[in-house]
Short mmCIF file of C-alpha atoms in Angstrom, two decimals:
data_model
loop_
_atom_site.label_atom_id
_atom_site.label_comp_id
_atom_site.label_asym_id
_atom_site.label_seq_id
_atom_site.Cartn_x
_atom_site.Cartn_y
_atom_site.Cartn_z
CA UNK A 25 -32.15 92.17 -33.67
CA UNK A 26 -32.50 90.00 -30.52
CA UNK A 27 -33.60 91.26 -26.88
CA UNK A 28 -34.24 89.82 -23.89
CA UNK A 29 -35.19 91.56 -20.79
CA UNK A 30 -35.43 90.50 -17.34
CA UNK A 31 -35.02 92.75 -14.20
CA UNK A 32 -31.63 93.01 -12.56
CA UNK A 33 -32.33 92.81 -9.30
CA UNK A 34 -35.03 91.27 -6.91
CA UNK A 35 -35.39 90.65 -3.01
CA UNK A 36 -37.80 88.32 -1.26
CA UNK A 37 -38.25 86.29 2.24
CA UNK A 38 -37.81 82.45 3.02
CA UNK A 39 -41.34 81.25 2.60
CA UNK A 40 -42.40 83.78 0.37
CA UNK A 41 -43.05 83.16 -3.44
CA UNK A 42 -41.35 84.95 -5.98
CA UNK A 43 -42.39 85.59 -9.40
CA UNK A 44 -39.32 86.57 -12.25
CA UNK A 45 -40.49 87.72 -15.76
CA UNK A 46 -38.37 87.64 -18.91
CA UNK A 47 -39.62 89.59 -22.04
CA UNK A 48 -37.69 88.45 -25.47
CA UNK A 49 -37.88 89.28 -29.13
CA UNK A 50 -36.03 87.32 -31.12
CA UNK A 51 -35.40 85.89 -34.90
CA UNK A 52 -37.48 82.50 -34.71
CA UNK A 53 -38.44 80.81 -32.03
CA UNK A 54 -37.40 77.48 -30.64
CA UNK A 55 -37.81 76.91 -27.00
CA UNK A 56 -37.61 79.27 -24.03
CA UNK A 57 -35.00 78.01 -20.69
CA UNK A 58 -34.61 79.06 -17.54
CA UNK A 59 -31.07 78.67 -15.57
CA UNK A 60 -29.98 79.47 -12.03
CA UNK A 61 -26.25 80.27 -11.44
CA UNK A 62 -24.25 80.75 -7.86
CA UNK A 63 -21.41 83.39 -7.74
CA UNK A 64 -18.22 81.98 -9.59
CA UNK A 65 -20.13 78.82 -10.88
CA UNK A 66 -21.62 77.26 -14.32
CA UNK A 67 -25.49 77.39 -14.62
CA UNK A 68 -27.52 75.07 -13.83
CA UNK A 69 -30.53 73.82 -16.08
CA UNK A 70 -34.31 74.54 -14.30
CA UNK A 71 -36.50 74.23 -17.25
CA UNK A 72 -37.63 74.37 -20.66
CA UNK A 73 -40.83 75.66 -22.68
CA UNK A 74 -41.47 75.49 -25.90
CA UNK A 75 -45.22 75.67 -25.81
CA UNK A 76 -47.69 77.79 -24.66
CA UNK A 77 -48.69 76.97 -21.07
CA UNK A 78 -47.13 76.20 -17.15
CA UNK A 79 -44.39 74.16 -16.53
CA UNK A 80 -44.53 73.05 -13.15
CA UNK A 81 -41.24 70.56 -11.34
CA UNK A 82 -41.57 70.72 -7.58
CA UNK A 83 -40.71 74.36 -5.91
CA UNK A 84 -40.11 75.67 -10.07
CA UNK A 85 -42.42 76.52 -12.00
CA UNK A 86 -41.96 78.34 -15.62
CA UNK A 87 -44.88 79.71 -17.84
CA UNK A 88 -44.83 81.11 -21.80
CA UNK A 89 -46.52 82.68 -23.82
CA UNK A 90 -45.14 82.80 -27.69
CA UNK A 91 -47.32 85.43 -28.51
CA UNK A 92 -46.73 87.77 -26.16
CA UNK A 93 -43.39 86.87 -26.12
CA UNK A 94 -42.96 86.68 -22.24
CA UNK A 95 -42.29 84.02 -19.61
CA UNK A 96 -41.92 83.90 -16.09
CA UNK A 97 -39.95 81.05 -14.04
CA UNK A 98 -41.99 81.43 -9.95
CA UNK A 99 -40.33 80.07 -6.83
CA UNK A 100 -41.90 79.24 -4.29
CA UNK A 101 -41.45 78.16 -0.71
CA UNK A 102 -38.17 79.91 -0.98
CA UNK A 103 -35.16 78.94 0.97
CA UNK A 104 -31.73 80.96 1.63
CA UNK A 105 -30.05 78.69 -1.08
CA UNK A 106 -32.11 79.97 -3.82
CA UNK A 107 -30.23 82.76 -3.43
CA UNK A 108 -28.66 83.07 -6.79
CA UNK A 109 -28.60 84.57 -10.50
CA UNK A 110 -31.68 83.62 -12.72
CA UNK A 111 -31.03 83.80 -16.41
CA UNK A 112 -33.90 83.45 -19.16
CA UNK A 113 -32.52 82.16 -22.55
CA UNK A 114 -33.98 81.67 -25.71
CA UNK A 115 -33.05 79.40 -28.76
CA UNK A 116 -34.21 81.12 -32.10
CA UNK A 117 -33.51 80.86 -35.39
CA UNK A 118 -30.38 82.72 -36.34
CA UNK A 119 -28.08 80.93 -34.20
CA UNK A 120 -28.66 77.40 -34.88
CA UNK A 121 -28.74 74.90 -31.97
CA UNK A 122 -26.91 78.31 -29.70
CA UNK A 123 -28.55 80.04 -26.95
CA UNK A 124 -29.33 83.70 -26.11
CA UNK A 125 -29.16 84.91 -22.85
CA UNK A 126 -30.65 87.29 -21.29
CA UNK A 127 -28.39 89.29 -18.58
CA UNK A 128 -30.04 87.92 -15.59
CA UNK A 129 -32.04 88.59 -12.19
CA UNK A 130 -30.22 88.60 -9.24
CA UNK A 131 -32.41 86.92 -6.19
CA UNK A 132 -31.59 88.06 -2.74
CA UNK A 133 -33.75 85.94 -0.19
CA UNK A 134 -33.55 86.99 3.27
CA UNK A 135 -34.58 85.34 6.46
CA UNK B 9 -19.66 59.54 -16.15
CA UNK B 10 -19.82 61.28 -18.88
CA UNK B 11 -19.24 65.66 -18.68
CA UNK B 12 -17.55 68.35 -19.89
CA UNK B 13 -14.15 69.47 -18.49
CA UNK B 14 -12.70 73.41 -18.85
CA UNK B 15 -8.94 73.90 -17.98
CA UNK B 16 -7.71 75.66 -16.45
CA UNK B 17 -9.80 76.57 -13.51
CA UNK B 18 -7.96 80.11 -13.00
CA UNK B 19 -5.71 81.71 -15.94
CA UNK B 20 -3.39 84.31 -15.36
CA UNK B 21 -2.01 86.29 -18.72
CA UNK B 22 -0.14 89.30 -19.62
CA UNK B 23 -1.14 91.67 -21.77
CA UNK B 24 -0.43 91.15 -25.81
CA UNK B 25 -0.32 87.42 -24.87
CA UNK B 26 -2.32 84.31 -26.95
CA UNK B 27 -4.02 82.21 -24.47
CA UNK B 28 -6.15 79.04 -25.11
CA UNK B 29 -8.54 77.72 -23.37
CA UNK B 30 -9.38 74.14 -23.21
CA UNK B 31 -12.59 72.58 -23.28
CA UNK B 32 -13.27 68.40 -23.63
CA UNK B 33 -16.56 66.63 -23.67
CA UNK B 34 -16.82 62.72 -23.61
CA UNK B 35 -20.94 63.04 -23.79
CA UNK B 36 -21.11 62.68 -27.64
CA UNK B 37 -22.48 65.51 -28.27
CA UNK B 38 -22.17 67.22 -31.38
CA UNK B 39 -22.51 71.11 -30.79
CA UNK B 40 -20.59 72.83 -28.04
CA UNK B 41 -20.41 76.57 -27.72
CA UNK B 42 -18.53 79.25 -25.41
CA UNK B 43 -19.67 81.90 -24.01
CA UNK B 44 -18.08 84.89 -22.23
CA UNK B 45 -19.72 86.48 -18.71
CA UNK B 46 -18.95 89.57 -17.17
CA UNK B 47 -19.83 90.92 -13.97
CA UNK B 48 -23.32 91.91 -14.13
CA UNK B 49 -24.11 90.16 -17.32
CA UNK B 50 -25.37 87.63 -18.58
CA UNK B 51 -23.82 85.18 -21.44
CA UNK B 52 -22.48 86.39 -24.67
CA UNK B 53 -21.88 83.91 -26.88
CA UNK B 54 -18.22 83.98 -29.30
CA UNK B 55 -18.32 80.75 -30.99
CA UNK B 56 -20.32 77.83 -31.88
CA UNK B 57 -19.92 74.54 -33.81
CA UNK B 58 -22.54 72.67 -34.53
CA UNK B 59 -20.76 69.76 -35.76
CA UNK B 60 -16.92 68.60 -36.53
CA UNK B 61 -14.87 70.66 -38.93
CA UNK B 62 -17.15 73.58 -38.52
CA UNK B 63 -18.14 76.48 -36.67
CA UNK B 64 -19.62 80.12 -36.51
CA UNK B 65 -19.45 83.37 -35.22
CA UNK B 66 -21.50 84.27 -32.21
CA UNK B 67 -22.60 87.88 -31.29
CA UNK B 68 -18.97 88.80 -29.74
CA UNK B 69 -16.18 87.02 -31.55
CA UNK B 70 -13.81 89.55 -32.90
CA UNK B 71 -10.27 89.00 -31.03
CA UNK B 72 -11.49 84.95 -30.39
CA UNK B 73 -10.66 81.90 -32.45
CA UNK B 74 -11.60 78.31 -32.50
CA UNK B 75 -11.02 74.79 -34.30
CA UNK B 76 -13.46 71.88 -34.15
CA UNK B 77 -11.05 68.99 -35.04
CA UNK B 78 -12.30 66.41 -33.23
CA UNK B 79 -16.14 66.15 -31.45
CA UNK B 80 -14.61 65.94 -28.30
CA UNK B 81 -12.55 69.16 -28.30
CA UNK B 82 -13.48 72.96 -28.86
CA UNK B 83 -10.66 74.95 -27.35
CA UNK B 84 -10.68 78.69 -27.63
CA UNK B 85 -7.75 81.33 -28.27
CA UNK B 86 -7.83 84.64 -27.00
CA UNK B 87 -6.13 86.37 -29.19
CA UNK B 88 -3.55 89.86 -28.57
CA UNK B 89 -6.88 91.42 -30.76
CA UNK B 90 -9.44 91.11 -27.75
CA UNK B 91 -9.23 94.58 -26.48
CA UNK B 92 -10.99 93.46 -22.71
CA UNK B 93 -10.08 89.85 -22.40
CA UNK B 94 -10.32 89.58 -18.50
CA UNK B 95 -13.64 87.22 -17.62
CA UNK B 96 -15.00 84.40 -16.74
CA UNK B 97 -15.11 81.92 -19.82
CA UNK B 98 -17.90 79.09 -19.85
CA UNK B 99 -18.14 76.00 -22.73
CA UNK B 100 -21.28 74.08 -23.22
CA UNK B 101 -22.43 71.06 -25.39
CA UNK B 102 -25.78 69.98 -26.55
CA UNK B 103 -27.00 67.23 -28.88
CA UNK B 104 -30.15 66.55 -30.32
CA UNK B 105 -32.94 65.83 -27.72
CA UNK B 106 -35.89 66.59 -26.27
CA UNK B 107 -34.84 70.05 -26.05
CA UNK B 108 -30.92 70.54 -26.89
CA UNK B 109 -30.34 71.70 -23.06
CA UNK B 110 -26.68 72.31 -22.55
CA UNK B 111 -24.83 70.81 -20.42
CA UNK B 112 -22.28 73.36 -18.97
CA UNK B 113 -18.13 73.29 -18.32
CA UNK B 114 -17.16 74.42 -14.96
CA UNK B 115 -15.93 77.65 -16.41
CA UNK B 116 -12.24 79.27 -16.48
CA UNK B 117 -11.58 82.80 -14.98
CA UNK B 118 -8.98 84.71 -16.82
CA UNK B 119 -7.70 87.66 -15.60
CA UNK B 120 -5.06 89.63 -18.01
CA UNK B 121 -2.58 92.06 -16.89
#
């Protein structure tokens, strides 16, 4: 079957850095995303691995490992705004070109 | 400029009723998908096409239905069967790329009673 864990929920400060880990075991592996998503809106693309190794675009970063089948997306320099829904999704191999999501981490960043 | 475009926004139904949902993309891309959120989870996926003329069953697609007639259309019926249809409904399309991100609809709400 196909898993993937994240935790539910997670609280931080403006300023602070956050780290969010996703765990996954899937059939086949084809790349590894990371999407934020607002209350009552679509997701929004944040990045992509599909090797081994740190991703790194500004404030996001997003780091896999295939073998241990784990990533993490960090934030840092948080602001109120990335207050939001993080979901880890991975594309393996029994669902063609489709994605599986993981249900999410909830990111409450206070001031 | 090029998207993808889910109608309506808000859908009200009553209970035992069809209801299709649209979805359009003008990006030219050949796989779209939907998905189905509920509160406190993440994306389940129903249905996916991969190109025209076809499609598949996703994890969650008993009580759905689709058609793929045209690359620019993959509108979904919720169908009388779907024992919990109220939820927020989301379409996506990818093509091949660098990485087959998605590009997401802005999502339609239905809410049976």
């Amino acid at each position: 079957g196909q898993n993937i864990d994240q935790p539910t929920e997670m609280t931080a400060t403006e300023g602070a850095i956050v780290q969010i880990n996703c765990t996954y075991q899937t059939s086949g592996f084809n790349g590894l995303f990371w999407y934020q998503q607002h209350a009552g809106e679509a997701p929004t693309f944040l990045s992509y691995n599909v090797l081994d190794g740190l991703e790194e675009k500004g404030r996001f970063s997003s780091f896999l490992s295939r073998s241990k089948g784990y990533s993490y997306l960090l934030l840092k320099e948080l602001q109120m705004k990335d207050s939001a829904s993080y979901l880890c999704a991975v594309r393996g191999a029994s669902a063609g070109t489709a994605l599986i999501f993981g249900k999410g981490t909830t990111l409450s960043v206070s001031s | 400029d090029g998207g993808i475009t889910q109608s309506p926004k808000y859908l009200f139904r009553k209970e035992g009723q069809n209801v299709t949902l649209s979805c359009e993309q003008n990006l030219n891309h050949d796989a779209m998908y939907w998905y189905r959120q509920d509160p406190g989870q993440g994306l389940r996926l129903i249905y996916y096409s991969q190109i025209v003329n076809d499609f598949q069953k996703g994890d969650i697609a008993e009580g759905y239905s689709v058609s793929r007639e045209k690359k620019e259309s993959f509108p979904l019926t919720v169908t009388s069967a779907q024992k919990n249809p109220t939820a927020f409904y989301l379409c996506a399309s990818s093509n091949p790329g660098t990485n087959y991100g998605y590009t997401f609809g802005s999502g339609t709400r239905l809410t049976v009673v």
